């Protein structure tokens, strides 16, 4: 009972700290270490007999070391490689080119409200290439601004649509999908994305685009009637469009890993070719193209360092966060809280629906308060398989809605980076942008829960 009380207190304090925008990685590491040392004081083992260092007070740090090693040998290396590739693609202008090519057809659409769902769906596709929601939003505002202005789309409508683009796109290149596939026991991330993520996320994306159309139209009408329309208030100084002299065919490089991943998955099931090998091959192709185009060996080789710097960003932004979340889970496990929860849900009728709503609700609350859903998702995902097994339910029923919730609710929070950045571009209070994003994203949230219940109950 004492162990459970201490665990709950530490969890509440960690949730409060994350909600108050303390660094999530440091909070989770601290929470995990506190729980592990509390477990030692209560007479529990932190590591199994085969894994222990021989000194119990050193075991919490050995547990962290083991978690880093495990991440590097699994999802961590994939995430590092993808971040490095994305950094190199941005530098050579390939990302800017693919955005320019894909957004070109929108220039022929002159109705602002027909553009609303099209821009949303296009941005969702482009989030495969640019995983950062805030970076994608700024690039889309810069790239699409002339099109939106020509179509007489209101700045608030543009802000509301673009702030919601990077949400639940079903891509095997997404870091959260890579981690979820590993934790849930999928040999290939494409199996997880194609058979489970996509059947839930694609209908939700379609629904959100349609709701966007009606909601932005309704809000513009209300603003017009009340005289609150903010006309022409986009701050063009914040729209720094990437100037690139890259050829049009460079647009193939950012999507090459996705194409090759799906190709090998569909045509060569028996071949063990992973995302790391595919991404490195795509990087080498892009490097050779740059070398031929610029004819500057020294400069091209120097640019390769951007790939490694990008890997460093992936380590600091994602891999460390995953290990920190796993550290807290290790602490909870040492305290016996996970076994206690597992035993309590074992054999409970409708435990699946209850767990789904509970984890999705907690994720939504902390994401809304903190503006970041990644820390919550990575903290909870490790718990799901154990709890689902005890409850006799499919872990996907809990994990998928929780994953989608962490991405959807982010742009409903007035303190999220994407909302703050977009509101600065259109020169309004972040709450005005949230008013435009809330209804479409909440419709997606409800759609995800309903579809998950129907599919996995």
CSV table of C-alpha atoms in Angstrom, one decimal:
chain,number,residue,atom,x,y,z
A,1,UNK,CA,0.0,0.0,0.0
A,2,UNK,CA,2.9,2.4,0.8
A,3,UNK,CA,4.5,1.6,-2.5
A,4,UNK,CA,1.3,2.4,-4.4
A,5,UNK,CA,0.9,5.7,-2.4
A,6,UNK,CA,4.5,6.8,-3.2
A,7,UNK,CA,4.1,5.8,-6.9
A,8,UNK,CA,0.9,7.9,-7.2
A,9,UNK,CA,2.5,10.9,-5.5
A,10,UNK,CA,5.5,10.7,-7.8
A,11,UNK,CA,3.2,10.3,-10.9
A,12,UNK,CA,1.1,13.3,-9.9
A,13,UNK,CA,4.1,15.5,-9.3
A,14,UNK,CA,5.7,14.4,-12.6
A,15,UNK,CA,2.4,15.1,-14.5
A,16,UNK,CA,2.2,18.6,-12.8
A,17,UNK,CA,5.8,19.4,-13.7
A,18,UNK,CA,5.3,18.4,-17.4
A,19,UNK,CA,2.1,20.4,-17.5
A,20,UNK,CA,4.0,23.4,-16.1
A,21,UNK,CA,6.5,23.0,-19.0
A,22,UNK,CA,9.4,21.8,-17.0
A,23,UNK,CA,11.7,19.8,-19.3
A,24,UNK,CA,9.9,16.5,-19.8
A,25,UNK,CA,13.1,14.4,-20.2
A,26,UNK,CA,14.6,15.6,-16.9
A,27,UNK,CA,11.2,15.2,-15.1
A,28,UNK,CA,10.8,11.6,-16.3
A,29,UNK,CA,14.4,10.6,-15.5
A,30,UNK,CA,14.0,12.1,-12.0
A,31,UNK,CA,10.7,10.4,-11.4
A,32,UNK,CA,12.2,7.0,-12.5
A,33,UNK,CA,15.2,7.3,-10.3
A,34,UNK,CA,13.1,8.4,-7.3
A,35,UNK,CA,10.8,5.4,-7.8
A,36,UNK,CA,13.7,3.0,-8.2
A,37,UNK,CA,15.5,4.1,-5.0
A,38,UNK,CA,12.2,4.1,-3.2
A,39,UNK,CA,11.7,0.5,-4.3
A,40,UNK,CA,15.2,-0.4,-2.9
A,41,UNK,CA,14.4,1.2,0.4
A,42,UNK,CA,11.2,-0.8,0.5
A,43,UNK,CA,13.1,-4.0,-0.1
A,44,UNK,CA,12.3,-4.5,-3.8
A,45,UNK,CA,14.7,-5.4,-6.6
A,46,UNK,CA,15.3,-2.9,-9.4
A,47,UNK,CA,16.9,-5.5,-11.8
A,48,UNK,CA,16.5,-9.2,-12.1
A,49,UNK,CA,19.3,-11.4,-10.6
A,50,UNK,CA,20.9,-12.0,-14.0
A,51,UNK,CA,21.0,-8.2,-14.9
A,52,UNK,CA,22.0,-6.7,-11.5
A,53,UNK,CA,25.4,-5.0,-11.1
A,54,UNK,CA,26.0,-6.6,-7.8
A,55,UNK,CA,25.5,-3.4,-5.9
A,56,UNK,CA,21.8,-2.6,-5.4
A,57,UNK,CA,22.3,1.2,-5.1
A,58,UNK,CA,24.0,1.2,-8.6
A,59,UNK,CA,21.3,-0.8,-10.2
A,60,UNK,CA,19.0,2.2,-11.1
A,61,UNK,CA,21.8,3.7,-13.2
A,62,UNK,CA,22.6,0.4,-14.8
A,63,UNK,CA,18.9,0.1,-15.6
A,64,UNK,CA,19.1,3.5,-17.5
A,65,UNK,CA,22.2,2.3,-19.3
A,66,UNK,CA,20.5,-0.9,-20.4
A,67,UNK,CA,17.5,1.2,-21.6
A,68,UNK,CA,19.8,3.3,-23.8
A,69,UNK,CA,21.5,0.2,-25.2
A,70,UNK,CA,18.1,-1.4,-26.0
A,71,UNK,CA,16.8,1.8,-27.7
A,72,UNK,CA,19.9,2.0,-29.9
A,73,UNK,CA,19.5,-1.6,-31.0
A,74,UNK,CA,15.8,-1.0,-31.8
A,75,UNK,CA,13.8,2.1,-32.6
A,76,UNK,CA,16.4,4.6,-31.5
A,77,UNK,CA,18.8,4.0,-34.4
A,78,UNK,CA,15.9,4.3,-36.9
A,79,UNK,CA,14.8,7.6,-35.4
A,80,UNK,CA,18.4,9.0,-35.5
A,81,UNK,CA,18.8,8.0,-39.1
A,82,UNK,CA,15.4,9.6,-40.1
A,83,UNK,CA,16.3,12.8,-38.3
A,84,UNK,CA,19.7,13.0,-40.0
A,85,UNK,CA,18.1,12.4,-43.4
A,86,UNK,CA,15.5,15.1,-42.9
A,87,UNK,CA,18.2,17.6,-41.9
A,88,UNK,CA,20.1,16.9,-45.1
A,89,UNK,CA,17.0,17.1,-47.2
A,90,UNK,CA,16.2,20.5,-45.8
A,91,UNK,CA,19.8,21.7,-46.5
A,92,UNK,CA,19.9,20.7,-50.2
A,93,UNK,CA,16.5,22.1,-50.9
A,94,UNK,CA,14.7,18.8,-51.5
A,95,UNK,CA,12.1,19.4,-48.8
A,96,UNK,CA,11.3,22.9,-50.2
A,97,UNK,CA,11.0,21.5,-53.7
A,98,UNK,CA,8.6,18.7,-52.8
A,99,UNK,CA,6.4,21.2,-51.0
A,100,UNK,CA,6.5,23.5,-54.0
A,101,UNK,CA,5.6,20.7,-56.4
A,102,UNK,CA,2.8,19.3,-54.3
A,103,UNK,CA,1.2,22.6,-53.5
A,104,UNK,CA,1.3,23.9,-57.1
A,105,UNK,CA,-2.2,22.5,-58.1
A,106,UNK,CA,-3.8,24.5,-55.3
A,107,UNK,CA,-3.1,27.7,-57.3
A,108,UNK,CA,-5.9,26.7,-59.6
A,109,UNK,CA,-8.5,26.6,-56.8
A,110,UNK,CA,-10.1,30.0,-56.3
A,111,UNK,CA,-12.7,29.2,-53.6
A,112,UNK,CA,-11.2,29.8,-50.1
A,113,UNK,CA,-13.5,27.2,-48.5
A,114,UNK,CA,-12.8,24.5,-51.1
A,115,UNK,CA,-9.1,25.2,-50.3
A,116,UNK,CA,-9.7,24.6,-46.6
A,117,UNK,CA,-9.9,20.7,-46.7
A,118,UNK,CA,-7.4,20.5,-49.6
A,119,UNK,CA,-4.7,22.5,-47.6
A,120,UNK,CA,-5.4,20.4,-44.5
A,121,UNK,CA,-5.0,17.1,-46.4
A,122,UNK,CA,-2.0,18.3,-48.3
A,123,UNK,CA,-0.3,19.4,-45.1
A,124,UNK,CA,-1.1,16.1,-43.6
A,125,UNK,CA,0.7,14.4,-46.5
A,126,UNK,CA,3.7,16.7,-46.2
A,127,UNK,CA,4.1,16.0,-42.5
A,128,UNK,CA,5.5,12.6,-43.6
A,129,UNK,CA,8.5,14.6,-44.9
A,130,UNK,CA,8.7,17.4,-42.2
A,131,UNK,CA,7.7,15.7,-38.8
A,132,UNK,CA,7.9,19.0,-36.8
A,133,UNK,CA,4.4,20.5,-36.6
A,134,UNK,CA,5.7,24.0,-35.9
A,135,UNK,CA,8.3,23.9,-38.7
A,136,UNK,CA,5.7,22.5,-41.2
A,137,UNK,CA,3.2,25.2,-40.2
A,138,UNK,CA,5.7,28.0,-40.9
A,139,UNK,CA,6.8,26.5,-44.2
A,140,UNK,CA,3.2,26.0,-45.3
A,141,UNK,CA,2.2,29.6,-44.4
A,142,UNK,CA,5.1,30.9,-46.4
A,143,UNK,CA,4.7,28.5,-49.4
A,144,UNK,CA,0.9,28.8,-49.6
A,145,UNK,CA,0.4,32.4,-48.6
A,146,UNK,CA,0.1,33.8,-52.2
A,147,UNK,CA,-2.4,31.1,-53.0
A,148,UNK,CA,-4.5,31.7,-49.9
A,149,UNK,CA,-4.3,35.4,-50.4
A,150,UNK,CA,-5.4,35.2,-54.0
A,151,UNK,CA,-8.4,33.0,-53.0
A,152,UNK,CA,-9.3,35.6,-50.3
A,153,UNK,CA,-9.0,33.2,-47.5
A,154,UNK,CA,-9.1,34.9,-44.1
A,155,UNK,CA,-5.9,34.9,-42.0
A,156,UNK,CA,-7.6,33.1,-39.1
A,157,UNK,CA,-8.9,30.4,-41.4
A,158,UNK,CA,-5.5,29.9,-42.9
A,159,UNK,CA,-4.0,29.7,-39.4
A,160,UNK,CA,-6.6,27.3,-38.1
A,161,UNK,CA,-6.1,24.9,-41.0
A,162,UNK,CA,-2.3,25.0,-41.2
A,163,UNK,CA,-1.9,24.6,-37.4
A,164,UNK,CA,-3.7,21.3,-37.6
A,165,UNK,CA,-1.8,19.7,-40.4
A,166,UNK,CA,0.9,17.6,-38.6
A,167,UNK,CA,-1.4,15.2,-36.6
A,168,UNK,CA,-2.1,11.5,-37.3
A,169,UNK,CA,-0.6,10.8,-40.7
A,170,UNK,CA,-0.1,7.0,-41.2
A,171,UNK,CA,3.5,6.8,-42.2
A,172,UNK,CA,6.2,4.2,-41.4
A,173,UNK,CA,8.7,7.0,-41.1
A,174,UNK,CA,7.1,8.5,-38.0
A,175,UNK,CA,9.1,8.2,-34.8
A,176,UNK,CA,5.9,7.4,-32.7
A,177,UNK,CA,4.9,4.7,-35.2
A,178,UNK,CA,8.4,3.1,-35.1
A,179,UNK,CA,8.2,3.0,-31.3
A,180,UNK,CA,4.6,1.8,-31.1
A,181,UNK,CA,5.4,-1.0,-33.6
A,182,UNK,CA,8.3,-2.2,-31.6
A,183,UNK,CA,6.5,-2.1,-28.2
A,184,UNK,CA,3.4,-3.8,-29.6
A,185,UNK,CA,5.5,-6.6,-31.1
A,186,UNK,CA,5.3,-5.9,-34.9
A,187,UNK,CA,8.3,-7.2,-36.9
A,188,UNK,CA,7.8,-4.5,-39.5
A,189,UNK,CA,6.5,-1.0,-38.9
A,190,UNK,CA,4.6,-1.0,-42.2
A,191,UNK,CA,2.4,-3.9,-40.8
A,192,UNK,CA,1.4,-1.7,-37.9
A,193,UNK,CA,0.8,1.4,-40.0
A,194,UNK,CA,-1.0,-0.3,-42.9
A,195,UNK,CA,-3.2,-2.8,-41.1
A,196,UNK,CA,-3.9,-0.9,-37.9
A,197,UNK,CA,-3.0,2.8,-37.9
A,198,UNK,CA,-4.3,3.7,-41.4
A,199,UNK,CA,-7.8,2.1,-41.0
A,200,UNK,CA,-8.4,4.5,-38.0
A,201,UNK,CA,-6.4,7.6,-39.0
A,202,UNK,CA,-7.5,7.9,-42.6
A,203,UNK,CA,-11.2,8.1,-41.9
A,204,UNK,CA,-10.5,10.5,-39.0
A,205,UNK,CA,-8.4,12.7,-41.4
A,206,UNK,CA,-11.2,12.7,-43.9
A,207,UNK,CA,-13.7,13.7,-41.3
A,208,UNK,CA,-11.5,16.5,-39.9
A,209,UNK,CA,-11.1,18.0,-43.4
A,210,UNK,CA,-14.9,18.1,-43.9
A,211,UNK,CA,-15.5,19.5,-40.4
A,212,UNK,CA,-12.8,22.1,-41.2
A,213,UNK,CA,-14.8,23.2,-44.2
A,214,UNK,CA,-18.0,23.9,-42.3
A,215,UNK,CA,-16.3,25.2,-39.1
A,216,UNK,CA,-14.1,27.8,-40.8
A,217,UNK,CA,-17.0,28.9,-43.0
A,218,UNK,CA,-19.2,29.3,-39.9
A,219,UNK,CA,-16.5,31.2,-37.9
A,220,UNK,CA,-15.8,33.6,-40.8
A,221,UNK,CA,-19.5,34.3,-41.1
A,222,UNK,CA,-19.7,35.0,-37.4
A,223,UNK,CA,-16.7,37.3,-37.5
A,224,UNK,CA,-18.1,39.1,-40.5
A,225,UNK,CA,-21.4,39.7,-38.8
A,226,UNK,CA,-19.8,40.9,-35.6
A,227,UNK,CA,-17.3,43.1,-37.4
A,228,UNK,CA,-14.3,41.2,-35.9
A,229,UNK,CA,-12.8,40.1,-39.2
A,230,UNK,CA,-9.0,40.5,-39.1
A,231,UNK,CA,-8.3,41.5,-42.7
A,232,UNK,CA,-4.8,41.2,-44.2
A,233,UNK,CA,-3.2,40.8,-40.8
A,234,UNK,CA,-0.6,38.2,-41.7
A,235,UNK,CA,2.9,39.2,-40.7
A,236,UNK,CA,4.8,38.6,-43.9
A,237,UNK,CA,8.2,39.2,-42.2
A,238,UNK,CA,7.7,35.9,-40.4
A,239,UNK,CA,7.2,34.0,-43.6
A,240,UNK,CA,10.7,33.0,-44.6
A,241,UNK,CA,10.2,30.8,-47.6
A,242,UNK,CA,13.1,28.5,-48.4
A,243,UNK,CA,14.9,29.8,-51.5
A,244,UNK,CA,16.3,26.9,-53.3
A,245,UNK,CA,18.0,26.4,-56.7
A,246,UNK,CA,17.5,22.7,-56.5
A,247,UNK,CA,16.1,21.1,-59.6
A,248,UNK,CA,12.5,19.9,-59.6
A,249,UNK,CA,13.4,16.2,-59.7
A,250,UNK,CA,15.0,16.7,-56.2
A,251,UNK,CA,11.4,16.3,-55.0
A,252,UNK,CA,11.8,12.5,-55.2
A,253,UNK,CA,14.5,12.3,-52.5
A,254,UNK,CA,12.4,13.1,-49.4
A,255,UNK,CA,9.8,10.5,-50.4
A,256,UNK,CA,12.3,7.9,-51.6
A,257,UNK,CA,12.6,6.1,-48.2
A,258,UNK,CA,8.8,5.9,-48.0
A,259,UNK,CA,8.6,4.5,-51.6
A,260,UNK,CA,11.3,2.0,-51.0
A,261,UNK,CA,10.0,0.9,-47.6
A,262,UNK,CA,6.6,0.1,-49.1
A,263,UNK,CA,8.2,-1.5,-52.2
A,264,UNK,CA,10.3,-3.9,-50.2
A,265,UNK,CA,7.5,-4.6,-47.7
A,266,UNK,CA,5.1,-5.5,-50.6
A,267,UNK,CA,7.4,-7.3,-53.0
A,268,UNK,CA,10.1,-8.9,-50.9
A,269,UNK,CA,8.6,-10.1,-47.6
A,270,UNK,CA,11.4,-12.5,-47.0
A,271,UNK,CA,14.2,-9.9,-47.4
A,272,UNK,CA,15.3,-8.3,-44.1
A,273,UNK,CA,15.8,-4.7,-45.2
A,274,UNK,CA,15.0,-2.2,-42.5
A,275,UNK,CA,14.4,1.6,-42.4
A,276,UNK,CA,18.0,2.3,-41.5
A,277,UNK,CA,19.4,0.6,-44.6
A,278,UNK,CA,16.7,2.2,-46.8
A,279,UNK,CA,17.3,5.7,-45.4
A,280,UNK,CA,21.1,5.4,-45.7
A,281,UNK,CA,20.7,4.3,-49.3
A,282,UNK,CA,18.4,7.3,-50.1
A,283,UNK,CA,20.9,9.6,-48.4
A,284,UNK,CA,23.8,8.3,-50.5
A,285,UNK,CA,21.7,8.8,-53.7
A,286,UNK,CA,21.0,12.4,-52.7
A,287,UNK,CA,24.7,13.0,-51.8
A,288,UNK,CA,25.8,11.7,-55.3
A,289,UNK,CA,23.2,13.9,-56.9
A,290,UNK,CA,24.5,16.9,-55.0
A,291,UNK,CA,28.1,16.0,-55.9
A,292,UNK,CA,27.3,15.8,-59.6
A,293,UNK,CA,25.2,19.0,-59.6
A,294,UNK,CA,27.6,21.2,-57.6
A,295,UNK,CA,30.9,19.5,-58.7
A,296,UNK,CA,32.4,20.5,-55.4
A,297,UNK,CA,33.8,17.4,-53.5
A,298,UNK,CA,35.0,19.2,-50.5
A,299,UNK,CA,31.8,21.3,-50.0
A,300,UNK,CA,29.6,18.3,-50.6
A,301,UNK,CA,31.5,16.2,-48.1
A,302,UNK,CA,31.3,19.0,-45.6
A,303,UNK,CA,27.5,19.1,-46.0
A,304,UNK,CA,27.4,15.4,-44.9
A,305,UNK,CA,28.0,16.7,-41.3
A,306,UNK,CA,24.4,18.0,-41.4
A,307,UNK,CA,23.2,14.5,-41.5
A,308,UNK,CA,25.1,13.7,-38.3
A,309,UNK,CA,23.9,16.9,-36.6
A,310,UNK,CA,20.4,15.9,-37.5
A,311,UNK,CA,21.1,12.5,-35.8
A,312,UNK,CA,22.1,14.5,-32.7
A,313,UNK,CA,18.8,16.4,-32.8
A,314,UNK,CA,16.9,13.0,-33.1
A,315,UNK,CA,18.9,11.8,-30.0
A,316,UNK,CA,18.2,14.8,-27.9
A,317,UNK,CA,14.5,15.3,-29.0
A,318,UNK,CA,13.2,11.8,-29.2
A,319,UNK,CA,15.5,9.0,-28.1
A,320,UNK,CA,16.4,10.6,-24.8
A,321,UNK,CA,12.7,11.2,-24.2
A,322,UNK,CA,11.9,7.6,-24.9
A,323,UNK,CA,14.6,6.4,-22.5
A,324,UNK,CA,13.4,8.9,-19.9
A,325,UNK,CA,9.8,7.6,-20.2
A,326,UNK,CA,11.1,4.0,-20.0
A,327,UNK,CA,13.0,4.9,-16.8
A,328,UNK,CA,9.9,6.0,-15.1
A,329,UNK,CA,8.1,2.8,-16.2
A,330,UNK,CA,11.0,0.8,-14.8
A,331,UNK,CA,10.5,2.7,-11.5
A,332,UNK,CA,6.8,1.9,-11.5
A,333,UNK,CA,7.5,-1.7,-12.2
A,334,UNK,CA,10.1,-1.9,-9.4
A,335,UNK,CA,7.5,-0.4,-7.0
A,336,UNK,CA,5.0,-3.1,-8.1
A,337,UNK,CA,2.4,-0.6,-9.3
A,338,UNK,CA,2.2,-2.2,-12.8
A,339,UNK,CA,1.5,-5.6,-11.4
A,340,UNK,CA,-1.1,-4.1,-9.0
A,341,UNK,CA,-2.9,-2.4,-11.9
A,342,UNK,CA,-2.7,-5.5,-14.1
A,343,UNK,CA,-4.2,-7.6,-11.4
A,344,UNK,CA,-7.0,-5.1,-10.8
A,345,UNK,CA,-8.1,-5.1,-14.5
A,346,UNK,CA,-7.8,-8.8,-14.9
A,347,UNK,CA,-11.2,-10.3,-15.8
A,348,UNK,CA,-13.0,-7.0,-15.5
A,349,UNK,CA,-15.9,-6.8,-18.0
A,350,UNK,CA,-15.5,-4.1,-20.7
A,351,UNK,CA,-11.9,-3.5,-19.3
A,352,UNK,CA,-10.8,-2.6,-22.9
A,353,UNK,CA,-13.2,0.3,-23.3
A,354,UNK,CA,-12.4,1.5,-19.8
A,355,UNK,CA,-8.6,1.4,-20.3
A,356,UNK,CA,-8.9,3.1,-23.7
A,357,UNK,CA,-10.9,6.0,-22.3
A,358,UNK,CA,-8.7,6.3,-19.2
A,359,UNK,CA,-5.4,6.4,-21.1
A,360,UNK,CA,-6.8,8.6,-23.9
A,361,UNK,CA,-8.4,10.9,-21.4
A,362,UNK,CA,-5.2,11.3,-19.3
A,363,UNK,CA,-3.2,11.8,-22.5
A,364,UNK,CA,-5.6,14.5,-23.7
A,365,UNK,CA,-5.5,16.3,-20.4
A,366,UNK,CA,-1.8,16.5,-20.0
A,367,UNK,CA,-1.3,17.3,-23.7
A,368,UNK,CA,-3.8,20.2,-23.5
A,369,UNK,CA,-2.1,21.6,-20.4
A,370,UNK,CA,1.5,21.1,-21.5
A,371,UNK,CA,1.2,21.6,-25.3
A,372,UNK,CA,3.3,18.4,-25.9
A,373,UNK,CA,1.9,14.9,-26.3
A,374,UNK,CA,5.1,13.0,-27.0
A,375,UNK,CA,6.2,12.8,-23.4
A,376,UNK,CA,2.8,11.4,-22.4
A,377,UNK,CA,2.7,8.9,-25.2
A,378,UNK,CA,6.2,7.6,-24.7
A,379,UNK,CA,5.6,7.3,-21.0
A,380,UNK,CA,2.5,5.2,-21.3
A,381,UNK,CA,3.1,3.0,-24.4
A,382,UNK,CA,5.5,0.7,-22.5
A,383,UNK,CA,2.7,-0.1,-20.0
A,384,UNK,CA,0.1,-1.1,-22.5
A,385,UNK,CA,1.1,-4.6,-23.5
A,386,UNK,CA,1.3,-5.8,-19.9
A,387,UNK,CA,-2.0,-4.3,-18.9
A,388,UNK,CA,-3.8,-5.5,-22.1
A,389,UNK,CA,-2.5,-9.1,-21.5
A,390,UNK,CA,-3.9,-9.1,-17.9
A,391,UNK,CA,-7.2,-7.6,-19.1
A,392,UNK,CA,-7.5,-10.1,-22.0
A,393,UNK,CA,-7.8,-7.4,-24.6
A,394,UNK,CA,-6.0,-6.3,-27.8
A,395,UNK,CA,-3.3,-3.8,-26.8
A,396,UNK,CA,-4.0,-1.9,-30.0
A,397,UNK,CA,-7.4,-0.9,-28.6
A,398,UNK,CA,-5.6,1.2,-25.9
A,399,UNK,CA,-2.4,2.1,-27.7
A,400,UNK,CA,-3.7,3.5,-31.0
A,401,UNK,CA,-6.3,5.9,-29.5
A,402,UNK,CA,-3.7,7.1,-27.0
A,403,UNK,CA,-1.2,7.7,-29.8
A,404,UNK,CA,-3.7,9.6,-31.9
A,405,UNK,CA,-4.8,11.6,-29.0
A,406,UNK,CA,-1.3,12.8,-28.2
A,407,UNK,CA,-1.0,14.2,-31.7
A,408,UNK,CA,-4.5,15.5,-32.1
A,409,UNK,CA,-4.9,17.5,-28.9
A,410,UNK,CA,-1.5,19.2,-29.3
A,411,UNK,CA,-3.0,21.9,-31.6
A,412,UNK,CA,-5.9,22.5,-29.2
A,413,UNK,CA,-3.5,23.7,-26.6
A,414,UNK,CA,-2.9,27.5,-26.5
A,415,UNK,CA,0.7,26.8,-25.2
A,416,UNK,CA,1.7,24.4,-27.9
A,417,UNK,CA,4.6,25.5,-30.1
A,418,UNK,CA,2.6,25.3,-33.4
A,419,UNK,CA,-0.3,27.4,-32.0
A,420,UNK,CA,2.1,30.0,-30.6
A,421,UNK,CA,4.1,30.2,-33.9
A,422,UNK,CA,1.0,30.4,-36.2
A,423,UNK,CA,-0.7,33.0,-34.0
A,424,UNK,CA,2.4,35.2,-34.2
A,425,UNK,CA,2.3,34.9,-38.0
A,426,UNK,CA,-1.3,36.1,-38.1
A,427,UNK,CA,-0.8,38.5,-35.2
A,428,UNK,CA,-3.6,37.3,-32.9
A,429,UNK,CA,-4.0,35.8,-29.5
A,430,UNK,CA,-3.3,32.0,-29.5
A,431,UNK,CA,-6.8,31.5,-28.1
A,432,UNK,CA,-8.2,32.8,-31.4
A,433,UNK,CA,-6.3,30.2,-33.3
A,434,UNK,CA,-7.4,27.5,-30.8
A,435,UNK,CA,-11.0,28.5,-31.5
A,436,UNK,CA,-10.4,27.6,-35.1
A,437,UNK,CA,-8.5,24.3,-34.4
A,438,UNK,CA,-10.6,22.9,-31.5
A,439,UNK,CA,-13.7,21.6,-33.3
A,440,UNK,CA,-12.0,19.9,-36.3
A,441,UNK,CA,-9.5,18.2,-34.0
A,442,UNK,CA,-12.0,17.2,-31.4
A,443,UNK,CA,-14.1,15.7,-34.2
A,444,UNK,CA,-11.0,13.6,-35.1
A,445,UNK,CA,-10.6,12.6,-31.5
A,446,UNK,CA,-14.1,11.4,-31.2
A,447,UNK,CA,-13.8,9.6,-34.6
A,448,UNK,CA,-10.7,7.8,-33.4
A,449,UNK,CA,-12.3,6.6,-30.2
A,450,UNK,CA,-15.5,5.4,-32.0
A,451,UNK,CA,-13.6,3.6,-34.8
A,452,UNK,CA,-11.3,2.0,-32.3
A,453,UNK,CA,-14.2,0.7,-30.2
A,454,UNK,CA,-15.9,-0.7,-33.3
A,455,UNK,CA,-12.7,-2.3,-34.7
A,456,UNK,CA,-11.2,-3.8,-31.5
A,457,UNK,CA,-14.1,-4.5,-29.1
